[in-house]
PDB file of C-alpha atoms in Angstrom:
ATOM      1  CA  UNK A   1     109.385 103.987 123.758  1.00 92.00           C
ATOM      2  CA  UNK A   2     106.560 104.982 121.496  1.00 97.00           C
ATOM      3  CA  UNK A   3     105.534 102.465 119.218  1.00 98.00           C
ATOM      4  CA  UNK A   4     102.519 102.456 116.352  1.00 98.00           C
ATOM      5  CA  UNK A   5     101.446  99.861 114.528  1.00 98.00           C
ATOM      6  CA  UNK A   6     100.359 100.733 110.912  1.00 98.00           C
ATOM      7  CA  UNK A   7      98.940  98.182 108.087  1.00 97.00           C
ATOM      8  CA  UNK A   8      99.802 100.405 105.131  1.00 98.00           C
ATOM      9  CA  UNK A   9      97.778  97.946 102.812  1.00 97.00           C
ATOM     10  CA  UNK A  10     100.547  98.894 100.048  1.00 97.00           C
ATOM     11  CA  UNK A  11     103.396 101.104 100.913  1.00 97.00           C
ATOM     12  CA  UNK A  12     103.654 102.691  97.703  1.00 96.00           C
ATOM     13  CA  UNK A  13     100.072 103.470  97.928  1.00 97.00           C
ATOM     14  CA  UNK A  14     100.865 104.723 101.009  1.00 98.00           C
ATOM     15  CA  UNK A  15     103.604 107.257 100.454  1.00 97.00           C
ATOM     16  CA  UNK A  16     101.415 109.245  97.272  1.00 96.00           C
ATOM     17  CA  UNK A  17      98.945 109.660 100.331  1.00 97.00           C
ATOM     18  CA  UNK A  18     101.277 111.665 102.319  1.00 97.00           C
ATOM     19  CA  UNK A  19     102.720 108.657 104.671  1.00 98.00           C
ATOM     20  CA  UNK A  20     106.128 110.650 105.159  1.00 97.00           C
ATOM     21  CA  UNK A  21     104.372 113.494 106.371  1.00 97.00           C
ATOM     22  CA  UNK A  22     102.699 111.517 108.535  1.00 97.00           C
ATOM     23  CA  UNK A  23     105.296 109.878 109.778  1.00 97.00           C
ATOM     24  CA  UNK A  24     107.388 112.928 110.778  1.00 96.00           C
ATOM     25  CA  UNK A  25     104.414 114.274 112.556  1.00 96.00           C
ATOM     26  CA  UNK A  26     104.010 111.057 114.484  1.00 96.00           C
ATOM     27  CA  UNK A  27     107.082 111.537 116.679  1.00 94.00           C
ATOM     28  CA  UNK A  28     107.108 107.158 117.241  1.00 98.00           C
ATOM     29  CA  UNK A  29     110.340 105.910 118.032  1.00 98.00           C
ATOM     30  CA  UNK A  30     108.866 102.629 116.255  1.00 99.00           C
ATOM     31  CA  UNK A  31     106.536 102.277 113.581  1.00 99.00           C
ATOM     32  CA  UNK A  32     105.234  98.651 113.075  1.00 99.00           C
ATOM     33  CA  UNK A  33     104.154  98.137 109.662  1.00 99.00           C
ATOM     34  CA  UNK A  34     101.709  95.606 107.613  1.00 99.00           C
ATOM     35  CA  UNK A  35     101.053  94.518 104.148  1.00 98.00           C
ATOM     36  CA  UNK A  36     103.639  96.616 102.854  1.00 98.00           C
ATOM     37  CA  UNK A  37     102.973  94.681  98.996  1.00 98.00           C
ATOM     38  CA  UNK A  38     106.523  95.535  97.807  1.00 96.00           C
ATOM     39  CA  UNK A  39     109.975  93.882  97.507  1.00 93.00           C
ATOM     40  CA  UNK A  40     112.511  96.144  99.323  1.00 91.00           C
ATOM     41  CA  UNK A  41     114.009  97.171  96.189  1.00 92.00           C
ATOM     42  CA  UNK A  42     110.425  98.656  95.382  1.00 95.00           C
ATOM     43  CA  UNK A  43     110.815 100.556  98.715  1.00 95.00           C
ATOM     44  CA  UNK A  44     112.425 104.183  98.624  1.00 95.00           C
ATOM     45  CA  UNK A  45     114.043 103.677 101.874  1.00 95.00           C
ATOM     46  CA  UNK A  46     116.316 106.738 101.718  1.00 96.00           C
ATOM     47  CA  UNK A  47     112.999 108.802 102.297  1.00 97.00           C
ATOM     48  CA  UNK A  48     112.494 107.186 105.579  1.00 98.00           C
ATOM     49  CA  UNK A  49     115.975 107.641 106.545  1.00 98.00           C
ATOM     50  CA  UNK A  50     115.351 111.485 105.597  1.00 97.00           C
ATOM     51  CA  UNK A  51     112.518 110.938 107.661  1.00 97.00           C
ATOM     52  CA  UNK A  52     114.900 109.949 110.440  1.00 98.00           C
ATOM     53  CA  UNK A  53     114.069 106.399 110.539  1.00 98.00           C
ATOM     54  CA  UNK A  54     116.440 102.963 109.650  1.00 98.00           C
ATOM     55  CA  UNK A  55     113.860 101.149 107.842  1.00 98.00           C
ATOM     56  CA  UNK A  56     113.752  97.318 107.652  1.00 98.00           C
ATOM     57  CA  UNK A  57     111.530  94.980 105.604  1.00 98.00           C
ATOM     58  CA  UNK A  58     110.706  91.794 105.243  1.00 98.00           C
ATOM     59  CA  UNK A  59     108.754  90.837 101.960  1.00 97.00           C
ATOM     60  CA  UNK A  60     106.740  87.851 100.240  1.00 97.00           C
ATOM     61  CA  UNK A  61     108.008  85.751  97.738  1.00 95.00           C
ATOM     62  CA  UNK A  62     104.754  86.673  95.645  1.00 95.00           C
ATOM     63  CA  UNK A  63     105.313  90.029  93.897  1.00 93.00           C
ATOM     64  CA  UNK A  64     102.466  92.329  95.409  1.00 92.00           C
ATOM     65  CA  UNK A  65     101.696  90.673  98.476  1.00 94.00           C
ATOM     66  CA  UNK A  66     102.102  90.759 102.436  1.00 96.00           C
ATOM     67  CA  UNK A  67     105.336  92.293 103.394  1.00 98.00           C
ATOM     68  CA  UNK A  68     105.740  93.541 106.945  1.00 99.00           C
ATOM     69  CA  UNK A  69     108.333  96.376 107.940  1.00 98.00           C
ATOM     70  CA  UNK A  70     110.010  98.430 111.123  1.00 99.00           C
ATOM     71  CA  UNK A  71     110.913 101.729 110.996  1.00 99.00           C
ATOM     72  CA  UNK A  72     113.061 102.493 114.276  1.00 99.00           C
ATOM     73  CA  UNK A  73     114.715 106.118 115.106  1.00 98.00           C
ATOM     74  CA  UNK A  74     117.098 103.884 117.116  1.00 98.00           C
ATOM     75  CA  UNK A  75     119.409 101.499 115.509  1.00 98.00           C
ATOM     76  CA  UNK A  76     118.597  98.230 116.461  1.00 99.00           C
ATOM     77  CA  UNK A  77     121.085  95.623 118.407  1.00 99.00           C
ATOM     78  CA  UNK A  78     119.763  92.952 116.045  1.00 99.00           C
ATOM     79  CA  UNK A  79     116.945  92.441 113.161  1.00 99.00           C
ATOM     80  CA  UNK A  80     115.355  88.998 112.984  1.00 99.00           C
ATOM     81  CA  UNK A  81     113.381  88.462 109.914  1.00 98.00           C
ATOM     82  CA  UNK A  82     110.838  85.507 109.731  1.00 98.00           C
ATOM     83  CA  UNK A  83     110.060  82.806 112.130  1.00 97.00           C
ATOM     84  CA  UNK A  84     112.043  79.751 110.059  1.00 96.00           C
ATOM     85  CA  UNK A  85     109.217  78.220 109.050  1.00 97.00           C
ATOM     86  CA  UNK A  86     109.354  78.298 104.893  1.00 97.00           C
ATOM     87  CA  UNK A  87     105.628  78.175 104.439  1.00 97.00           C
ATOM     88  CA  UNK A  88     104.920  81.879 106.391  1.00 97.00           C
ATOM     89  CA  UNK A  89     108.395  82.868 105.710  1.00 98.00           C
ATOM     90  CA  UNK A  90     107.736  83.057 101.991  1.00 98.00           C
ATOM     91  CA  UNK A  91     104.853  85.302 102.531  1.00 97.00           C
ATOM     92  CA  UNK A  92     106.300  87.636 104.423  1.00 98.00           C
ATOM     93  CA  UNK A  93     104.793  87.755 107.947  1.00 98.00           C
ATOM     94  CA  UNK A  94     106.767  88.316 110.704  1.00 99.00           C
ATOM     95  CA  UNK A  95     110.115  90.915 111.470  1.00 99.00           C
ATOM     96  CA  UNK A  96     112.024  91.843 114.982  1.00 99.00           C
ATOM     97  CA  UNK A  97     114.185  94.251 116.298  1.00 99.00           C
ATOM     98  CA  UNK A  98     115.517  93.892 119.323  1.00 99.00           C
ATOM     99  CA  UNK A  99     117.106  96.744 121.852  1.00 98.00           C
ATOM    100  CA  UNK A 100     118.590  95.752 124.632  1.00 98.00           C
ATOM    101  CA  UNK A 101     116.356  93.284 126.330  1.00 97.00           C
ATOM    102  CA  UNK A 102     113.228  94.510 124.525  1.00 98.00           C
ATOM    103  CA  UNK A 103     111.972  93.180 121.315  1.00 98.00           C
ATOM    104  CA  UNK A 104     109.585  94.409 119.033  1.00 99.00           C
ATOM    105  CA  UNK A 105     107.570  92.562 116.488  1.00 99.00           C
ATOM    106  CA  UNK A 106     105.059  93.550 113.203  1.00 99.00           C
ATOM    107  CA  UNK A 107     103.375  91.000 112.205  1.00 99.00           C
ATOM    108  CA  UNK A 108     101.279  90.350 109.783  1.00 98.00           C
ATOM    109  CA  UNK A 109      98.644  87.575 109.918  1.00 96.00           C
ATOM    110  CA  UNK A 110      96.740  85.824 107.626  1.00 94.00           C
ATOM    111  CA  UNK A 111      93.151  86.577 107.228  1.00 89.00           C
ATOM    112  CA  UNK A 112      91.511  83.633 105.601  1.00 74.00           C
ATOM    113  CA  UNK A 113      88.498  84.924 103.749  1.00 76.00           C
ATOM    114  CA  UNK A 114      89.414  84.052 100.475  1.00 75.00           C
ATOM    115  CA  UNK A 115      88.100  80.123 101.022  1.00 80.00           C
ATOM    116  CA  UNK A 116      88.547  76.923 103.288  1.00 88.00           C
ATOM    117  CA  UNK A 117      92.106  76.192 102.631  1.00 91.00           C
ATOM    118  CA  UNK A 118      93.167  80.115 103.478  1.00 88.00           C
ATOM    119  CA  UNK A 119      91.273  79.271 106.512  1.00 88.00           C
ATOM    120  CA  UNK A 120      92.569  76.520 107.234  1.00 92.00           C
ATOM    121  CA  UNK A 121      96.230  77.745 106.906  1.00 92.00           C
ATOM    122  CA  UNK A 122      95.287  80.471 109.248  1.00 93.00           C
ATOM    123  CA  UNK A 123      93.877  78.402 112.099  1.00 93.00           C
ATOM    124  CA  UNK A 124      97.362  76.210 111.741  1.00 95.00           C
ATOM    125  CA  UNK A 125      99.646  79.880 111.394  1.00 96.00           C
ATOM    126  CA  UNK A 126      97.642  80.810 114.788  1.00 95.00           C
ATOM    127  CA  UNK A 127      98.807  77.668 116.579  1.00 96.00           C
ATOM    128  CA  UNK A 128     102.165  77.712 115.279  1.00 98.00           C
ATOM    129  CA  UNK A 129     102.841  81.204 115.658  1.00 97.00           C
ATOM    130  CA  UNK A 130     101.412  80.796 119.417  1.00 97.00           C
ATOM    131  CA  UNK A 131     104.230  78.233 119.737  1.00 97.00           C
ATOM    132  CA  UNK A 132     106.703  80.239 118.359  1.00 98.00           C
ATOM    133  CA  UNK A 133     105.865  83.106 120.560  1.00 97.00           C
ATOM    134  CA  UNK A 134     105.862  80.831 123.969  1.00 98.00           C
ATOM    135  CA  UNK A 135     109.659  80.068 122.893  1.00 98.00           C
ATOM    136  CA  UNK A 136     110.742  83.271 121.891  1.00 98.00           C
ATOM    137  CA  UNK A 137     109.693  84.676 125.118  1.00 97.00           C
ATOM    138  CA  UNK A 138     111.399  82.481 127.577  1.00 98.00           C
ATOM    139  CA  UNK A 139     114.627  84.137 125.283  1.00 97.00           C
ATOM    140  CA  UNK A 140     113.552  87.162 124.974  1.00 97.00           C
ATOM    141  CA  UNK A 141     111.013  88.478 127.648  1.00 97.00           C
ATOM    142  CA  UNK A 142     110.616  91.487 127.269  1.00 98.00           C
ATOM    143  CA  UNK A 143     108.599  91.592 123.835  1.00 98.00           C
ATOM    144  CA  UNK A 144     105.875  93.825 122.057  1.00 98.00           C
ATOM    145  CA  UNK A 145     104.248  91.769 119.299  1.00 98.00           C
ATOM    146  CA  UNK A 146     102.482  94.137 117.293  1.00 98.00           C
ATOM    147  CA  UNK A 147     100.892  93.709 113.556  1.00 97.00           C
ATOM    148  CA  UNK A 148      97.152  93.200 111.921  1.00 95.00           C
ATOM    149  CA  UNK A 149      96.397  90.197 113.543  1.00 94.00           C
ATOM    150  CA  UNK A 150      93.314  89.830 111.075  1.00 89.00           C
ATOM    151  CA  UNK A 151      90.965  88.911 114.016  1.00 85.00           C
ATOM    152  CA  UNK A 152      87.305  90.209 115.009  1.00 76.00           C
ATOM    153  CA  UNK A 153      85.920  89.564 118.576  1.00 67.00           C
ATOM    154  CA  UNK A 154      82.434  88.912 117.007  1.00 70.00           C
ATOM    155  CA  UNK A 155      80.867  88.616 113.549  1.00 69.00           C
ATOM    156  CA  UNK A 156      80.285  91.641 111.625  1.00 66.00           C
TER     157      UNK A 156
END
């Protein structure tokens, strides 16, 4: 399975920049993808399923922001959208398809530059989504979490 991971930073954006091309020249069976800063009526989906690709979205309550998405070439089994926990469900962070026994995840996280209590909802999303992600595995093993986890290694 060939998977890419792809934050889009707006998907409308996106596709006047040639993103269908791109995406038909990618040859992923997956495509993970951030920020997508649309409601899925804002989406043309049909030109991903031209593309070849079901397409599946999960967006934020707040009209131009977040969003994550999964385009898949293969139908998936199931599609779980959010974590069910309201305060990162309503901005739109986290979608799943499973196959078979293997899951795939986008996920976008937040970044926290925009001031202390961004930051501090970030550190608490990190702990809780590590928490989250301990459970979910001892369901589901086999899983690829994949996304703009908004993380440096060192200052830059």
């Amino acid at each position: 399975m060939r998977i890419i991971t792809y934050n889009v930073n707006g998907i409308r954006a996106a596709l006047g920049k040639g993103f269908i091309d791109w995406i038909k020249s990618s040859e992923a069976d997956v495509i993970c993808i951030q920020e997508t800063k649309a409601r899925p009526e804002q989406i043309p989906t049909d030109l991903f399923n031209e593309a070849g690709y079901y397409a599946y979205w999960f967006s934020a309550q707040k009209k131009g922001y977040s969003g994550v998405g999964i385009l898949t070439k293969k139908e998936p089994d199931n599609v779980v959208i959010g974590m069910g926990v309201e305060k990162y469900d309503n901005e739109g962070r986290v979608i799943r398809a499973d196959y078979g026994d293997v899951s795939v995840m986008s996920v976008y996280h937040p970044s926290g530059t925009s001031g202390n209590v961004r930051q501090e909802f970030k550190m608490t999303w990190l702990d809780d989504f590590l928490i989250y992600s301990r459970k979910l595995k001892k369901e589901r093993p086999n899983i690829i979490i994949s996304g703009d986890f908004n993380i440096c290694h060192k200052p830059i």
